[in-house]
mmCIF file of N, CA and C in Angstrom:
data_model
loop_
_atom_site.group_PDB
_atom_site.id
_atom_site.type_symbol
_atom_site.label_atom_id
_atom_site.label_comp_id
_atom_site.label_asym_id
_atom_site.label_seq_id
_atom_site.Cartn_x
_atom_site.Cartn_y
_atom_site.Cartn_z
ATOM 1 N N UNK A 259 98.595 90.558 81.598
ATOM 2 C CA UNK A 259 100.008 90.808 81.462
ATOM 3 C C UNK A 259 100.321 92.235 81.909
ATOM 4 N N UNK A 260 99.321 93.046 81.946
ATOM 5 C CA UNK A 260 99.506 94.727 81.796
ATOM 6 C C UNK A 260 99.973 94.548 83.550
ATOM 7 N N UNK A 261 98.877 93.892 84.348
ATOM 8 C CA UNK A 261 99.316 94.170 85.761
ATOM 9 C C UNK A 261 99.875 93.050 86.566
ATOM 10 N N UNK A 262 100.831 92.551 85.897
ATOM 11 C CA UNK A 262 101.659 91.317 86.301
ATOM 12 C C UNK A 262 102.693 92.019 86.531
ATOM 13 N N UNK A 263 103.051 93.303 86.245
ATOM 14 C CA UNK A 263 104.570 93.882 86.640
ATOM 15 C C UNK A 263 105.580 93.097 86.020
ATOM 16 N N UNK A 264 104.903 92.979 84.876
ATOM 17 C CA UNK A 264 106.426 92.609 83.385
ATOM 18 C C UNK A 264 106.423 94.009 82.820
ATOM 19 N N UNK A 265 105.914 94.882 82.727
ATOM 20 C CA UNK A 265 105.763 95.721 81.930
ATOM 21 C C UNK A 265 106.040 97.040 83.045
ATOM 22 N N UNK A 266 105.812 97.098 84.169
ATOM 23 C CA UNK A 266 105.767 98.100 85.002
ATOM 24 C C UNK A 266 106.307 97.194 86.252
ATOM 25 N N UNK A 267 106.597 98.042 87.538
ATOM 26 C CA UNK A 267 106.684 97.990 88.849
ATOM 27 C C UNK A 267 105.710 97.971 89.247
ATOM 28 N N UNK A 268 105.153 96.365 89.802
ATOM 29 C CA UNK A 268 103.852 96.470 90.230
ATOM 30 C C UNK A 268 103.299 97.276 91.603
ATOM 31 N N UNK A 269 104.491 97.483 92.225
ATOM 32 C CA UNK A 269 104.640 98.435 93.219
ATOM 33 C C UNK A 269 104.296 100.020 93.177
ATOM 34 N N UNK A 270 104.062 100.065 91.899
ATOM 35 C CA UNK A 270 103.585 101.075 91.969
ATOM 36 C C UNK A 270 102.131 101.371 91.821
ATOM 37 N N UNK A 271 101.229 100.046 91.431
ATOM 38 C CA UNK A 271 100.032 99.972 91.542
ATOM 39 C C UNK A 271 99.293 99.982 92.880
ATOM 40 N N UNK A 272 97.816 100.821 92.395
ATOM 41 C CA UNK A 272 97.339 100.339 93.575
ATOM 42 C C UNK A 272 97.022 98.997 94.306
ATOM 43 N N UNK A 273 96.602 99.166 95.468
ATOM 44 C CA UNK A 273 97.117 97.880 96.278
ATOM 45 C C UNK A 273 96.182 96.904 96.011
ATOM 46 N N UNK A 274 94.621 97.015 95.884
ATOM 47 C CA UNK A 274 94.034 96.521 95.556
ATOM 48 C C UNK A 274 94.220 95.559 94.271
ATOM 49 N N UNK A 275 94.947 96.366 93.257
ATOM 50 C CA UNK A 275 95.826 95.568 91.771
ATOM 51 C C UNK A 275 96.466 94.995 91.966
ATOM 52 N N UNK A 276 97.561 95.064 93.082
ATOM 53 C CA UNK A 276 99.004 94.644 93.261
ATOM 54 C C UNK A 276 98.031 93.333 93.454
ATOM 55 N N UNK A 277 97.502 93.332 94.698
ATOM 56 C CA UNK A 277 96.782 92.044 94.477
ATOM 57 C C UNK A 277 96.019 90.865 93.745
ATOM 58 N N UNK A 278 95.105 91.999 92.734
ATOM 59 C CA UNK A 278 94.753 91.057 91.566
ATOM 60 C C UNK A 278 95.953 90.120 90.658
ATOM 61 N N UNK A 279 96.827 91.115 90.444
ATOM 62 C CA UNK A 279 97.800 91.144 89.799
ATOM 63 C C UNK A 279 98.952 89.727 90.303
ATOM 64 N N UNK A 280 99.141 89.382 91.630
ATOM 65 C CA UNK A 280 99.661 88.323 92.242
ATOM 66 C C UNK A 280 99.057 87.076 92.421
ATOM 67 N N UNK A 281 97.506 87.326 91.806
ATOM 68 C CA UNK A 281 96.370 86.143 91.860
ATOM 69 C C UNK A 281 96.811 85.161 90.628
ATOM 70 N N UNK A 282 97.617 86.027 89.739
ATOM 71 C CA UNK A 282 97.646 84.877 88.440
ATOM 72 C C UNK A 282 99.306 84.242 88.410
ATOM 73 N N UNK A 283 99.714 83.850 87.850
ATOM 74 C CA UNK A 283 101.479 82.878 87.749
ATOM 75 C C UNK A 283 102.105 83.667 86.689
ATOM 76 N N UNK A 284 102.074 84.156 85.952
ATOM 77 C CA UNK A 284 102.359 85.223 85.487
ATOM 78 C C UNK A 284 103.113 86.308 86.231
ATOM 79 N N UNK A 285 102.412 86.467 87.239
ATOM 80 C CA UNK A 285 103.927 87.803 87.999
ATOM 81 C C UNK A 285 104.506 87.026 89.004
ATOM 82 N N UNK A 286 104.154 85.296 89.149
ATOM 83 C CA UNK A 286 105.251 84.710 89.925
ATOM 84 C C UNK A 286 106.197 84.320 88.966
ATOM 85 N N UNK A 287 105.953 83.788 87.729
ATOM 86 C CA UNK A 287 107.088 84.160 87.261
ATOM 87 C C UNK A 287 107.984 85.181 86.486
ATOM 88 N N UNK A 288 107.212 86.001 86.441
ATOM 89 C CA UNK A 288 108.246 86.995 86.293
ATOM 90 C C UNK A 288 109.276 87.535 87.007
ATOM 91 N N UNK A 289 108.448 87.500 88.565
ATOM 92 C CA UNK A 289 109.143 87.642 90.019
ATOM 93 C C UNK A 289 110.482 86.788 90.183
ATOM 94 N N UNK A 290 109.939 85.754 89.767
ATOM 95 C CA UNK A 290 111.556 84.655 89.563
ATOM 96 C C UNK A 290 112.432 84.933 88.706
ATOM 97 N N UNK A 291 112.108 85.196 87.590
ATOM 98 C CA UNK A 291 112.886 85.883 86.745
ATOM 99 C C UNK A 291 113.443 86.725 86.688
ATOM 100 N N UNK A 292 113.312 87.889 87.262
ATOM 101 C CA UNK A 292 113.890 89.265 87.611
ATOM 102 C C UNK A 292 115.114 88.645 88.775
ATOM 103 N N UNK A 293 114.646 87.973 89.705
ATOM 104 C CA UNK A 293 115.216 87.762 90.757
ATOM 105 C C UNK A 293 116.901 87.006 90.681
ATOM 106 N N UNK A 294 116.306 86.338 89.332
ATOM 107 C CA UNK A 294 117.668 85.707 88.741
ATOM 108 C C UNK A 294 118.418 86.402 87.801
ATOM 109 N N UNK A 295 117.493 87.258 87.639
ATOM 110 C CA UNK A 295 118.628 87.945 86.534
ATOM 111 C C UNK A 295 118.959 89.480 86.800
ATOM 112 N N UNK A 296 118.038 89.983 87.908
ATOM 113 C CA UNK A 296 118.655 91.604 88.027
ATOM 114 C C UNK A 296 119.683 91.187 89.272
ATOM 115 N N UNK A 297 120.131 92.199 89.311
ATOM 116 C CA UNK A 297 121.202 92.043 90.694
ATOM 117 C C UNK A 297 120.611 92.464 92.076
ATOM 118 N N UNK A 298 120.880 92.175 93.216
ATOM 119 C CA UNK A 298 120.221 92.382 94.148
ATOM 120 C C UNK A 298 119.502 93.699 94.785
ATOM 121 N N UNK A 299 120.532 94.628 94.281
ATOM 122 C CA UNK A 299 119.617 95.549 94.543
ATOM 123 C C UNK A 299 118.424 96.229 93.912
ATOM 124 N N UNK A 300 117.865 95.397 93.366
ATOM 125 C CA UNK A 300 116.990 96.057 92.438
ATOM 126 C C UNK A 300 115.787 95.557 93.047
ATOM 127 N N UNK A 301 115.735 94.453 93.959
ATOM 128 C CA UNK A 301 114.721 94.311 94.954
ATOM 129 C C UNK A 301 113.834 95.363 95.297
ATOM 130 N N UNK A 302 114.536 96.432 95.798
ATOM 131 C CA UNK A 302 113.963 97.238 96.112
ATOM 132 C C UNK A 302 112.432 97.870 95.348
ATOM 133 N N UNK A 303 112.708 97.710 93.938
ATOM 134 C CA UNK A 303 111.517 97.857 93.150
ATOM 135 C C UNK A 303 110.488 96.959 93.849
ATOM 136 N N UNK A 304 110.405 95.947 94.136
ATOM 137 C CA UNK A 304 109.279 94.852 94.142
ATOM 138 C C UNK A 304 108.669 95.175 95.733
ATOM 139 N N UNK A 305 107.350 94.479 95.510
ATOM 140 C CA UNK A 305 106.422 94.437 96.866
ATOM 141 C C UNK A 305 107.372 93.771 97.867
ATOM 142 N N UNK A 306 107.421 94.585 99.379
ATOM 143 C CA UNK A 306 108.443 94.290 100.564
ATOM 144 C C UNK A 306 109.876 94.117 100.440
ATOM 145 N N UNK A 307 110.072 94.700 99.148
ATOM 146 C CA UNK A 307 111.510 95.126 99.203
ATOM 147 C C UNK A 307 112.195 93.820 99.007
ATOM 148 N N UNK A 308 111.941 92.537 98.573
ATOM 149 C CA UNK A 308 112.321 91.282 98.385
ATOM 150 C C UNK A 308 112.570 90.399 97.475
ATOM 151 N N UNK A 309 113.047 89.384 96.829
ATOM 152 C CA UNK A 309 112.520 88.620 95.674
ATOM 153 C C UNK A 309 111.766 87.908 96.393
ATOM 154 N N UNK A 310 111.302 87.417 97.442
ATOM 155 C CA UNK A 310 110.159 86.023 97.681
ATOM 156 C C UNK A 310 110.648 85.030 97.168
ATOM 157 N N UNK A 311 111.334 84.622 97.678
ATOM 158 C CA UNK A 311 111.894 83.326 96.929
ATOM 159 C C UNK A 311 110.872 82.091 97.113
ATOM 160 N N UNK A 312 110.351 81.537 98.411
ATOM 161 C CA UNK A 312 109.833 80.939 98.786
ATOM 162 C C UNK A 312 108.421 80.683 98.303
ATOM 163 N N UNK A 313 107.726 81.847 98.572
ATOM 164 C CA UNK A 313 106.511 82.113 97.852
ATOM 165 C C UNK A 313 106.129 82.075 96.584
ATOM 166 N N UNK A 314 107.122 82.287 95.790
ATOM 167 C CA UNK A 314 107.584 82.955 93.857
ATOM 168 C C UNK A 314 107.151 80.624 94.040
ATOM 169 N N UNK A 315 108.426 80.363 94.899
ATOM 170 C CA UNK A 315 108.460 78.662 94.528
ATOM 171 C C UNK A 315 106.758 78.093 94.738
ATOM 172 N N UNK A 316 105.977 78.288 95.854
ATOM 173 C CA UNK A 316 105.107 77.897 96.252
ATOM 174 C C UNK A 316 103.606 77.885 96.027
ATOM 175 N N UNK A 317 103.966 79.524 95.221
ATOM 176 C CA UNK A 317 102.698 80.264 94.248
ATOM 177 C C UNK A 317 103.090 79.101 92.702
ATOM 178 N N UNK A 318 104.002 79.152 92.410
ATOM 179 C CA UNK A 318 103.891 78.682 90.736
ATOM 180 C C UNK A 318 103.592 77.254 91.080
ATOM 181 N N UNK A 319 104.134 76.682 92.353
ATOM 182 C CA UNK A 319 103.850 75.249 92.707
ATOM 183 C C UNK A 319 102.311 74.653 92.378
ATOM 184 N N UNK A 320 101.632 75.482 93.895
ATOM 185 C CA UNK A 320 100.385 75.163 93.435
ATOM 186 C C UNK A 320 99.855 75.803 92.229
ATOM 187 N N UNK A 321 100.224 76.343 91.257
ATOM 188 C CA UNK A 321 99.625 76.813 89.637
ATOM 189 C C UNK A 321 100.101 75.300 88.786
ATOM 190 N N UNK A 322 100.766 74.810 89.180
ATOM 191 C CA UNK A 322 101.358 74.118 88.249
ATOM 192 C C UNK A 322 100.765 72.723 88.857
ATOM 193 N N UNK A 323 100.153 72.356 90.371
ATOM 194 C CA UNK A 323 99.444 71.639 91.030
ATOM 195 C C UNK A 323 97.823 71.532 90.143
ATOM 196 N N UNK A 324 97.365 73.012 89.777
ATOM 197 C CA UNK A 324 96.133 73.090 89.878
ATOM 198 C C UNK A 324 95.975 72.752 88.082
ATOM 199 N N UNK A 325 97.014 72.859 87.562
ATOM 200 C CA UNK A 325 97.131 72.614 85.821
ATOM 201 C C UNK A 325 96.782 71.356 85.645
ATOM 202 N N UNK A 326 97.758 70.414 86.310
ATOM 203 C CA UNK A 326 97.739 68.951 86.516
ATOM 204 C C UNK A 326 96.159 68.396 86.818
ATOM 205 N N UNK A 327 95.509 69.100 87.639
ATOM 206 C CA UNK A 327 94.120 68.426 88.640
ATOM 207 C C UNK A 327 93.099 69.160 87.518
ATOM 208 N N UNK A 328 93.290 70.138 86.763
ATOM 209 C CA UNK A 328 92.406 70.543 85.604
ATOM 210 C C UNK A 328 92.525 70.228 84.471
ATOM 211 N N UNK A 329 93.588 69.745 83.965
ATOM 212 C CA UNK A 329 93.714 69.616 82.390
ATOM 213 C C UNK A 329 92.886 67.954 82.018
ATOM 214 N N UNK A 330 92.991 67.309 83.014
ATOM 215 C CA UNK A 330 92.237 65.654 82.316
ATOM 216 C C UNK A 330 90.787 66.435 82.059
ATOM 217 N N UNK A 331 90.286 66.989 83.236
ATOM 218 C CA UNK A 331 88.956 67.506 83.028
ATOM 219 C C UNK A 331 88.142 68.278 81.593
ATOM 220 N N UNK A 332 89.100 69.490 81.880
ATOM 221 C CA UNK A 332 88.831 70.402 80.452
ATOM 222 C C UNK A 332 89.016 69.576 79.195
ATOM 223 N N UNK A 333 90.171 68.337 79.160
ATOM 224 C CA UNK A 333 90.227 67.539 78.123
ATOM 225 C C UNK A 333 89.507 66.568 77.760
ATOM 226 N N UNK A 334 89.209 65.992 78.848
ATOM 227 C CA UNK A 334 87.325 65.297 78.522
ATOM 228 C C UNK A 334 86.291 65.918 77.725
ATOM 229 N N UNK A 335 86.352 66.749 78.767
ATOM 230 C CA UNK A 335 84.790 67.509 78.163
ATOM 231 C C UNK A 335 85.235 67.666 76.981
ATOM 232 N N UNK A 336 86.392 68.840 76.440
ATOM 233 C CA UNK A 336 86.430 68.852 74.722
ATOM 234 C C UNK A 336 86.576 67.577 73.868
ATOM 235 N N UNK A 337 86.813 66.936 74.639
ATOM 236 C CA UNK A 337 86.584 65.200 73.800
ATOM 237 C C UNK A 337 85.050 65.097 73.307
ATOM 238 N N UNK A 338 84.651 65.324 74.458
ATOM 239 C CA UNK A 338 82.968 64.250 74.360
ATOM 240 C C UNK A 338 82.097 65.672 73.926
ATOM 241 N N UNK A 339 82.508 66.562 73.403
ATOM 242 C CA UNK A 339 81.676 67.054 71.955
ATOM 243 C C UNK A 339 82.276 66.868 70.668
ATOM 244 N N UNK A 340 83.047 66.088 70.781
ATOM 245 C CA UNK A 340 83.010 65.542 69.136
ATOM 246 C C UNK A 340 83.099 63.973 69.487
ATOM 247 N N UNK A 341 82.326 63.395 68.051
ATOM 248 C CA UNK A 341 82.714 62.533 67.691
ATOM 249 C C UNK A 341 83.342 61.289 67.703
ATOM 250 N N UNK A 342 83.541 60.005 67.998
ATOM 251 C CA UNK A 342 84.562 59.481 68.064
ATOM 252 C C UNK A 342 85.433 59.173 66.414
ATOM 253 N N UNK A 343 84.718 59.436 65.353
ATOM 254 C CA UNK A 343 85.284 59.399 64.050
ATOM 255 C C UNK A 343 86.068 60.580 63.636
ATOM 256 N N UNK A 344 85.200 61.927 64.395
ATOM 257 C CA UNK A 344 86.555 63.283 64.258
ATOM 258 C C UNK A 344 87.999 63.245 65.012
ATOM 259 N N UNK A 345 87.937 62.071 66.382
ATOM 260 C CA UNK A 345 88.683 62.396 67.016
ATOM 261 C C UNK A 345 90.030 61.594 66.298
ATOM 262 N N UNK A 346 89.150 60.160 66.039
ATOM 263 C CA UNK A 346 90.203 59.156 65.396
ATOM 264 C C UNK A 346 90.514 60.208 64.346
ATOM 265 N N UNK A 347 89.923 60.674 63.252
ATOM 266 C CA UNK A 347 90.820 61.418 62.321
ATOM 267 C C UNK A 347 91.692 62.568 62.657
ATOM 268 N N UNK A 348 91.869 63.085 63.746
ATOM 269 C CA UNK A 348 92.389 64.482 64.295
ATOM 270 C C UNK A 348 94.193 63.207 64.502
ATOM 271 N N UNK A 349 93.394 61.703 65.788
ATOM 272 C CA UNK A 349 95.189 61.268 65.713
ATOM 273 C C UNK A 349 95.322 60.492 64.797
ATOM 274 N N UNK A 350 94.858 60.383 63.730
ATOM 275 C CA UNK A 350 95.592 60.023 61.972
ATOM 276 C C UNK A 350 96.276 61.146 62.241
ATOM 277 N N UNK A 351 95.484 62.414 61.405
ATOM 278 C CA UNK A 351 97.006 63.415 61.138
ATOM 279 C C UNK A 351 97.513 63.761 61.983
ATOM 280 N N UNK A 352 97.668 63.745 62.916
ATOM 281 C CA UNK A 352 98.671 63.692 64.422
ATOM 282 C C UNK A 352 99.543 62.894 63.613
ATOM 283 N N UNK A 353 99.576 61.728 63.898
ATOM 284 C CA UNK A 353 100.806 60.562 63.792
ATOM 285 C C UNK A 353 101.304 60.712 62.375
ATOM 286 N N UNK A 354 100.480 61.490 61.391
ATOM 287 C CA UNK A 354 100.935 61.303 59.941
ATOM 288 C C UNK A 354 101.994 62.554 59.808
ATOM 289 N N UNK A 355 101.963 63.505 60.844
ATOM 290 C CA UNK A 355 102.617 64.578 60.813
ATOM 291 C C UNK A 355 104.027 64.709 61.483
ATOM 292 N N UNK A 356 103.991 63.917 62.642
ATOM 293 C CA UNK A 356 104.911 62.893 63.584
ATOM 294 C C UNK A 356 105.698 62.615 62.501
ATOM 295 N N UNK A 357 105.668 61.567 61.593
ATOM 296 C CA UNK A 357 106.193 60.733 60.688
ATOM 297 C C UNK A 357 106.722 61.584 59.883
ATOM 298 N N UNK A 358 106.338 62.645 59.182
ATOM 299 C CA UNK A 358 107.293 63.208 58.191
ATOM 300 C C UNK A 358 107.925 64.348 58.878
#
């Protein structure tokens, strides 16, 4: 979060950061966010003087692509170390909690 440029102008990091820093969805959306809510000239703060509209859409796209194609996975595997009697009891109180 520190070098996502929610907290700072990532523009003012070094470049090497600016980059780490654009690797995660986190400063794409923040990037969107600013973009909608500061007024235009405030662009100027951000990397190339721009909001990226396109990119801000295309970066969170594929993040939100790669969530989809990972989450059955990671959710397997934490399945198949437990149990099938912990799991049935985990959606008992699921549904018992649903209900009230």
């Amino acid at each position: 979060m520190g070098i996502s440029g929610v907290f700072y102008p990532i523009s003012g990091f070094p470049e090497w950061l600016q980059w780490v820093g654009q690797a995660f969805p986190l400063y794409w959306l923040a990037l969107g966010l600013r973009s909608a809510m500061l007024p235009d000239a405030m662009a100027v703060a951000e990397i190339g003087e721009s909001w990226r509209h396109l990119e801000t859409a295309a970066m969170l796209g594929l993040w939100a692509v790669a969530g989809i194609l990972l989450a059955p996975l990671v959710l397997r595997r934490m399945a198949r170390r437990q149990s099938g009697s912990v799991v049935k009891e985990q959606q008992r109180k699921a549904m018992q909690q649903r209900t009230t």
